[in-house]
PDB file of C-alpha atoms in Angstrom:
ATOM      1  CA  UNK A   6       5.857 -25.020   7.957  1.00  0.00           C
ATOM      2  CA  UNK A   7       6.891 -21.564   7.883  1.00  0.00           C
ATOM      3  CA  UNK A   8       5.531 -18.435   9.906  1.00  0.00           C
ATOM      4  CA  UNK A   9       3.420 -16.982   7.075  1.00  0.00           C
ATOM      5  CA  UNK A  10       5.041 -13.864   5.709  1.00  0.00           C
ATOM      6  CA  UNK A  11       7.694 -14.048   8.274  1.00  0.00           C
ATOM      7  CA  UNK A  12       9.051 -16.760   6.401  1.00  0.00           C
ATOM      8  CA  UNK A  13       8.698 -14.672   3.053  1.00  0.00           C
ATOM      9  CA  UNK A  14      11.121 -12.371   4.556  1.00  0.00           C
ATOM     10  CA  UNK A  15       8.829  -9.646   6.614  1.00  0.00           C
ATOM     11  CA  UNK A  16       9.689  -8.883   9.669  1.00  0.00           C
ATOM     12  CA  UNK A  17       8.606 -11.063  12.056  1.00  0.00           C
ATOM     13  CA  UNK A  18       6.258  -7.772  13.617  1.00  0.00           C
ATOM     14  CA  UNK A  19       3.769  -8.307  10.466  1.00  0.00           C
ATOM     15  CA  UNK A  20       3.276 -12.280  10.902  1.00  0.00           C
ATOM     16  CA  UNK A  21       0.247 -13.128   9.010  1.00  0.00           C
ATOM     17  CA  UNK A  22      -1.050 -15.982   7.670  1.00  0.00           C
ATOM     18  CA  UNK A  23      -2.142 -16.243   4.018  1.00  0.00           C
ATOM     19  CA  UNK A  24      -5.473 -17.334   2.966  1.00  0.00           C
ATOM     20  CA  UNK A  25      -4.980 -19.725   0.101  1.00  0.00           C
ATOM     21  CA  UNK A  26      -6.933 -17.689  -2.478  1.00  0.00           C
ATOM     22  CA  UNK A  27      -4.035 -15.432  -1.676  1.00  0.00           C
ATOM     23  CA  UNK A  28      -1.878 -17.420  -3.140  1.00  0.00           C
ATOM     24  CA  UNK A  29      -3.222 -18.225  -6.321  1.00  0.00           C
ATOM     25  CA  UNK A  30      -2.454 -15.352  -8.861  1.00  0.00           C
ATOM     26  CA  UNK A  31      -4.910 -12.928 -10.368  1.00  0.00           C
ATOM     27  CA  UNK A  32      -6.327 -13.598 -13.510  1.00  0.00           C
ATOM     28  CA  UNK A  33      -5.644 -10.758 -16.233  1.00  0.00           C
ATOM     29  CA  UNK A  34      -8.658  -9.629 -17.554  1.00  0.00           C
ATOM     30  CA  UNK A  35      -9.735  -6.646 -20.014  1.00  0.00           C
ATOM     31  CA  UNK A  36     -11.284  -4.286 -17.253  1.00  0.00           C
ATOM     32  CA  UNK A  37      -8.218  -4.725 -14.427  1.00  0.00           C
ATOM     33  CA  UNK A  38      -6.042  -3.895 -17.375  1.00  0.00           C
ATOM     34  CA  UNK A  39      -7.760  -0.880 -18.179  1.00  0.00           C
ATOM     35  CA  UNK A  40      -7.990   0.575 -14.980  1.00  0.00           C
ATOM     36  CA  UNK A  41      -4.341  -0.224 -14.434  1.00  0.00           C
ATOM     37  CA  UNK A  42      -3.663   2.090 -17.153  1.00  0.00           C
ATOM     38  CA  UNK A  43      -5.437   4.649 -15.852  1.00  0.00           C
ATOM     39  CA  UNK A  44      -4.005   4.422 -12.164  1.00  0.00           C
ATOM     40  CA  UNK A  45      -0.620   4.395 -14.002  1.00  0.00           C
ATOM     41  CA  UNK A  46      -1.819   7.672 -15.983  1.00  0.00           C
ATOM     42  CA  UNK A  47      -2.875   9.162 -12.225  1.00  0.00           C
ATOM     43  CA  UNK A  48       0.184   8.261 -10.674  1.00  0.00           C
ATOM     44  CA  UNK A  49       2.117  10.386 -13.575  1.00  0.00           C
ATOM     45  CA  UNK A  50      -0.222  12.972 -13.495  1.00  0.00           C
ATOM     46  CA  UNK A  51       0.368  13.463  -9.698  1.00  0.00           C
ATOM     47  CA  UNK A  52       4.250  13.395 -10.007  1.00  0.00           C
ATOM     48  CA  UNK A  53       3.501  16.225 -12.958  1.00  0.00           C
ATOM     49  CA  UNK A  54       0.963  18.080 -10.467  1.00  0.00           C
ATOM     50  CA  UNK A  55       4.170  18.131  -7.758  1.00  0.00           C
ATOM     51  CA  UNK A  56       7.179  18.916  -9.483  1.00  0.00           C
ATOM     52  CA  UNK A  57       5.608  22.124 -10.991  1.00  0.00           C
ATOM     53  CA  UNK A  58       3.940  23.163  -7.237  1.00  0.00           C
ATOM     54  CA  UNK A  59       0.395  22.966  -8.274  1.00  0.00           C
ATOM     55  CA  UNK A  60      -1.694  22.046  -5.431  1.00  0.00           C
ATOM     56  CA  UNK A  61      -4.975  22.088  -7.015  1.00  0.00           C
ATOM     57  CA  UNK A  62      -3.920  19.163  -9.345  1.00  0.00           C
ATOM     58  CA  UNK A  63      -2.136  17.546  -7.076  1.00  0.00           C
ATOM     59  CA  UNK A  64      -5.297  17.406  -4.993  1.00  0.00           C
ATOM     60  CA  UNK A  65      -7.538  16.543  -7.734  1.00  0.00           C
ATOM     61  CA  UNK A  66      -5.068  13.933  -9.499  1.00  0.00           C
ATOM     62  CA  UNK A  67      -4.981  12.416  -5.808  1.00  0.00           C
ATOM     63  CA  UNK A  68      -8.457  11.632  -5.807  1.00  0.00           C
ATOM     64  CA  UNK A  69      -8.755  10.138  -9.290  1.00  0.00           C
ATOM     65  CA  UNK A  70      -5.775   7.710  -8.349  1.00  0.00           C
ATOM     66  CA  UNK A  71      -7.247   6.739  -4.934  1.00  0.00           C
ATOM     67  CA  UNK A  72     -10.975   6.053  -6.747  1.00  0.00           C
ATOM     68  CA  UNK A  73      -9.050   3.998  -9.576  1.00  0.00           C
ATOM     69  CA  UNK A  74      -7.216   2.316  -7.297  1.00  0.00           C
ATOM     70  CA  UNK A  75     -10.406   1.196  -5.161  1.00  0.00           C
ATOM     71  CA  UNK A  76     -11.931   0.294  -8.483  1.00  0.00           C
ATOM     72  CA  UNK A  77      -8.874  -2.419  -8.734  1.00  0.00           C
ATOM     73  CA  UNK A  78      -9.366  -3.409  -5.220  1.00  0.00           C
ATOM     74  CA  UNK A  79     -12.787  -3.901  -5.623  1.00  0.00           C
ATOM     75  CA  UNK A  80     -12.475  -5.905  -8.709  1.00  0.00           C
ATOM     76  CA  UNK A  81      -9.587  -8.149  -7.156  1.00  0.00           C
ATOM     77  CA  UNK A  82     -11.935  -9.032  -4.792  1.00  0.00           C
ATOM     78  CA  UNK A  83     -10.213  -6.734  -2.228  1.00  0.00           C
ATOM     79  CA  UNK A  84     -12.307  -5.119   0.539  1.00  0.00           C
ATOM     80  CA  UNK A  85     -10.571  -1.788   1.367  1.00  0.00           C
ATOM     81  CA  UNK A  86     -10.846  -1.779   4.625  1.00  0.00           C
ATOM     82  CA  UNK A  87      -8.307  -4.632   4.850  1.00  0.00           C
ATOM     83  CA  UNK A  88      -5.840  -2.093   2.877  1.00  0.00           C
ATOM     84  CA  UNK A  89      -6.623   0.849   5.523  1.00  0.00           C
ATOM     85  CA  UNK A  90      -6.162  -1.296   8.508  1.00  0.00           C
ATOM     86  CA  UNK A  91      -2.689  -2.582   7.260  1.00  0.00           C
ATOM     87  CA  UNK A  92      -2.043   1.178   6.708  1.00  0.00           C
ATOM     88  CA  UNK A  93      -3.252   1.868  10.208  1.00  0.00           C
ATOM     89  CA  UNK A  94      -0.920  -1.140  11.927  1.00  0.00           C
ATOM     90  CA  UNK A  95       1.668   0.633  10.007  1.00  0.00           C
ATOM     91  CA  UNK A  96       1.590   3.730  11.266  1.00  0.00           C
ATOM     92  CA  UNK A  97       0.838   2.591  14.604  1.00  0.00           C
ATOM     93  CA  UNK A  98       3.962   0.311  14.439  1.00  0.00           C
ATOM     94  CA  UNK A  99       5.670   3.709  13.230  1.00  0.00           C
ATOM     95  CA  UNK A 100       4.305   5.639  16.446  1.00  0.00           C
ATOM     96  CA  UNK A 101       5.561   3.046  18.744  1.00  0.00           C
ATOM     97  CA  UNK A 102       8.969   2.556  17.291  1.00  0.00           C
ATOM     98  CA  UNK A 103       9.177   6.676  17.347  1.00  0.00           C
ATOM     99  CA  UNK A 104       8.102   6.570  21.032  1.00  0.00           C
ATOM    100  CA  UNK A 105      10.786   3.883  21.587  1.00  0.00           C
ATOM    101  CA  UNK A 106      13.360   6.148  19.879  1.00  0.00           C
ATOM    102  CA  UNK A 107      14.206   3.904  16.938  1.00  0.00           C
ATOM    103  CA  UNK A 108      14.447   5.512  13.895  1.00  0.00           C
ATOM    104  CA  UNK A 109      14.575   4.057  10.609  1.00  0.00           C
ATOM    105  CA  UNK A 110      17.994   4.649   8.024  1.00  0.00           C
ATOM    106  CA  UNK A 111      17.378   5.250   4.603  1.00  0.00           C
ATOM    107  CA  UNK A 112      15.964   2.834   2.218  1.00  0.00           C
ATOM    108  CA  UNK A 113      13.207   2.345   5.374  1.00  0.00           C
ATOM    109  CA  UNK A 114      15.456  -0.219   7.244  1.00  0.00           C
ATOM    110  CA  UNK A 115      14.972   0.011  10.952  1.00  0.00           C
ATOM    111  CA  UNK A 116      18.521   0.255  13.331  1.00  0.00           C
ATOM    112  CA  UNK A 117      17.228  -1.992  15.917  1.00  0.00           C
ATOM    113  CA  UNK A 118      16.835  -5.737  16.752  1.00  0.00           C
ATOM    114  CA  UNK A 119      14.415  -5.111  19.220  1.00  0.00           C
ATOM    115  CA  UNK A 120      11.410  -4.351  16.813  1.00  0.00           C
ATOM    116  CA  UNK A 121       7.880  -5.529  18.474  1.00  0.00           C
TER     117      UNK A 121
END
């Protein structure tokens, strides 16, 4: 048996063990693909709202995408708090690999064997 998404090809760092509803695929349905729509029309909005330096939208095109994409959590059955806690290990795996002095190369890939 494999190490959960080790074996997937994560770094060994984020081992975690699927649940097996996990692993059955999401059923399309109208109201997902809706709101994907809109999170995609969000996300364009936002790149729009940076490249011509306007903060304001870029704030307020932030928010809609963030509310959207909660709406799609929430629908998937996803409680967001399991998405801010991964964020959090993230960052917190970021901080210590800082403090270590390991710095990641582009494309995100880390320099060193001797990740946690």
């Amino acid at each position: 048996m494999g190490d959960g998404l080790a074996s997937a090809g994560y770094p060994p760092h984020h081992v975690v063990m699927p649940f097996k509803e996990d692993l059955v695929p999401f059923r399309k349905t109208r109201k997902v693909t809706k709101l994907a729509n809109r999170l995609g029309t969000s996300t364009a909005n936002c790149v729009m709202h940076v490249m011509i330096n306007d903060r304001h939208g870029f704030v307020r095109e932030s928010a809609s995408f963030l509310l959207v994409l909660e709406k799609i959590w929430k629908a998937r059955g996803l409680n967001s708090e399991q998405v801010w806690a991964e964020i959090g290990e993230r960052i917190r795996l970021a901080e210590e690999l800082r403090a270590k002095g390991i710095r990641p190369r582009k494309g995100g890939q880390y320099r060193s064997t001797k990740l946690p």
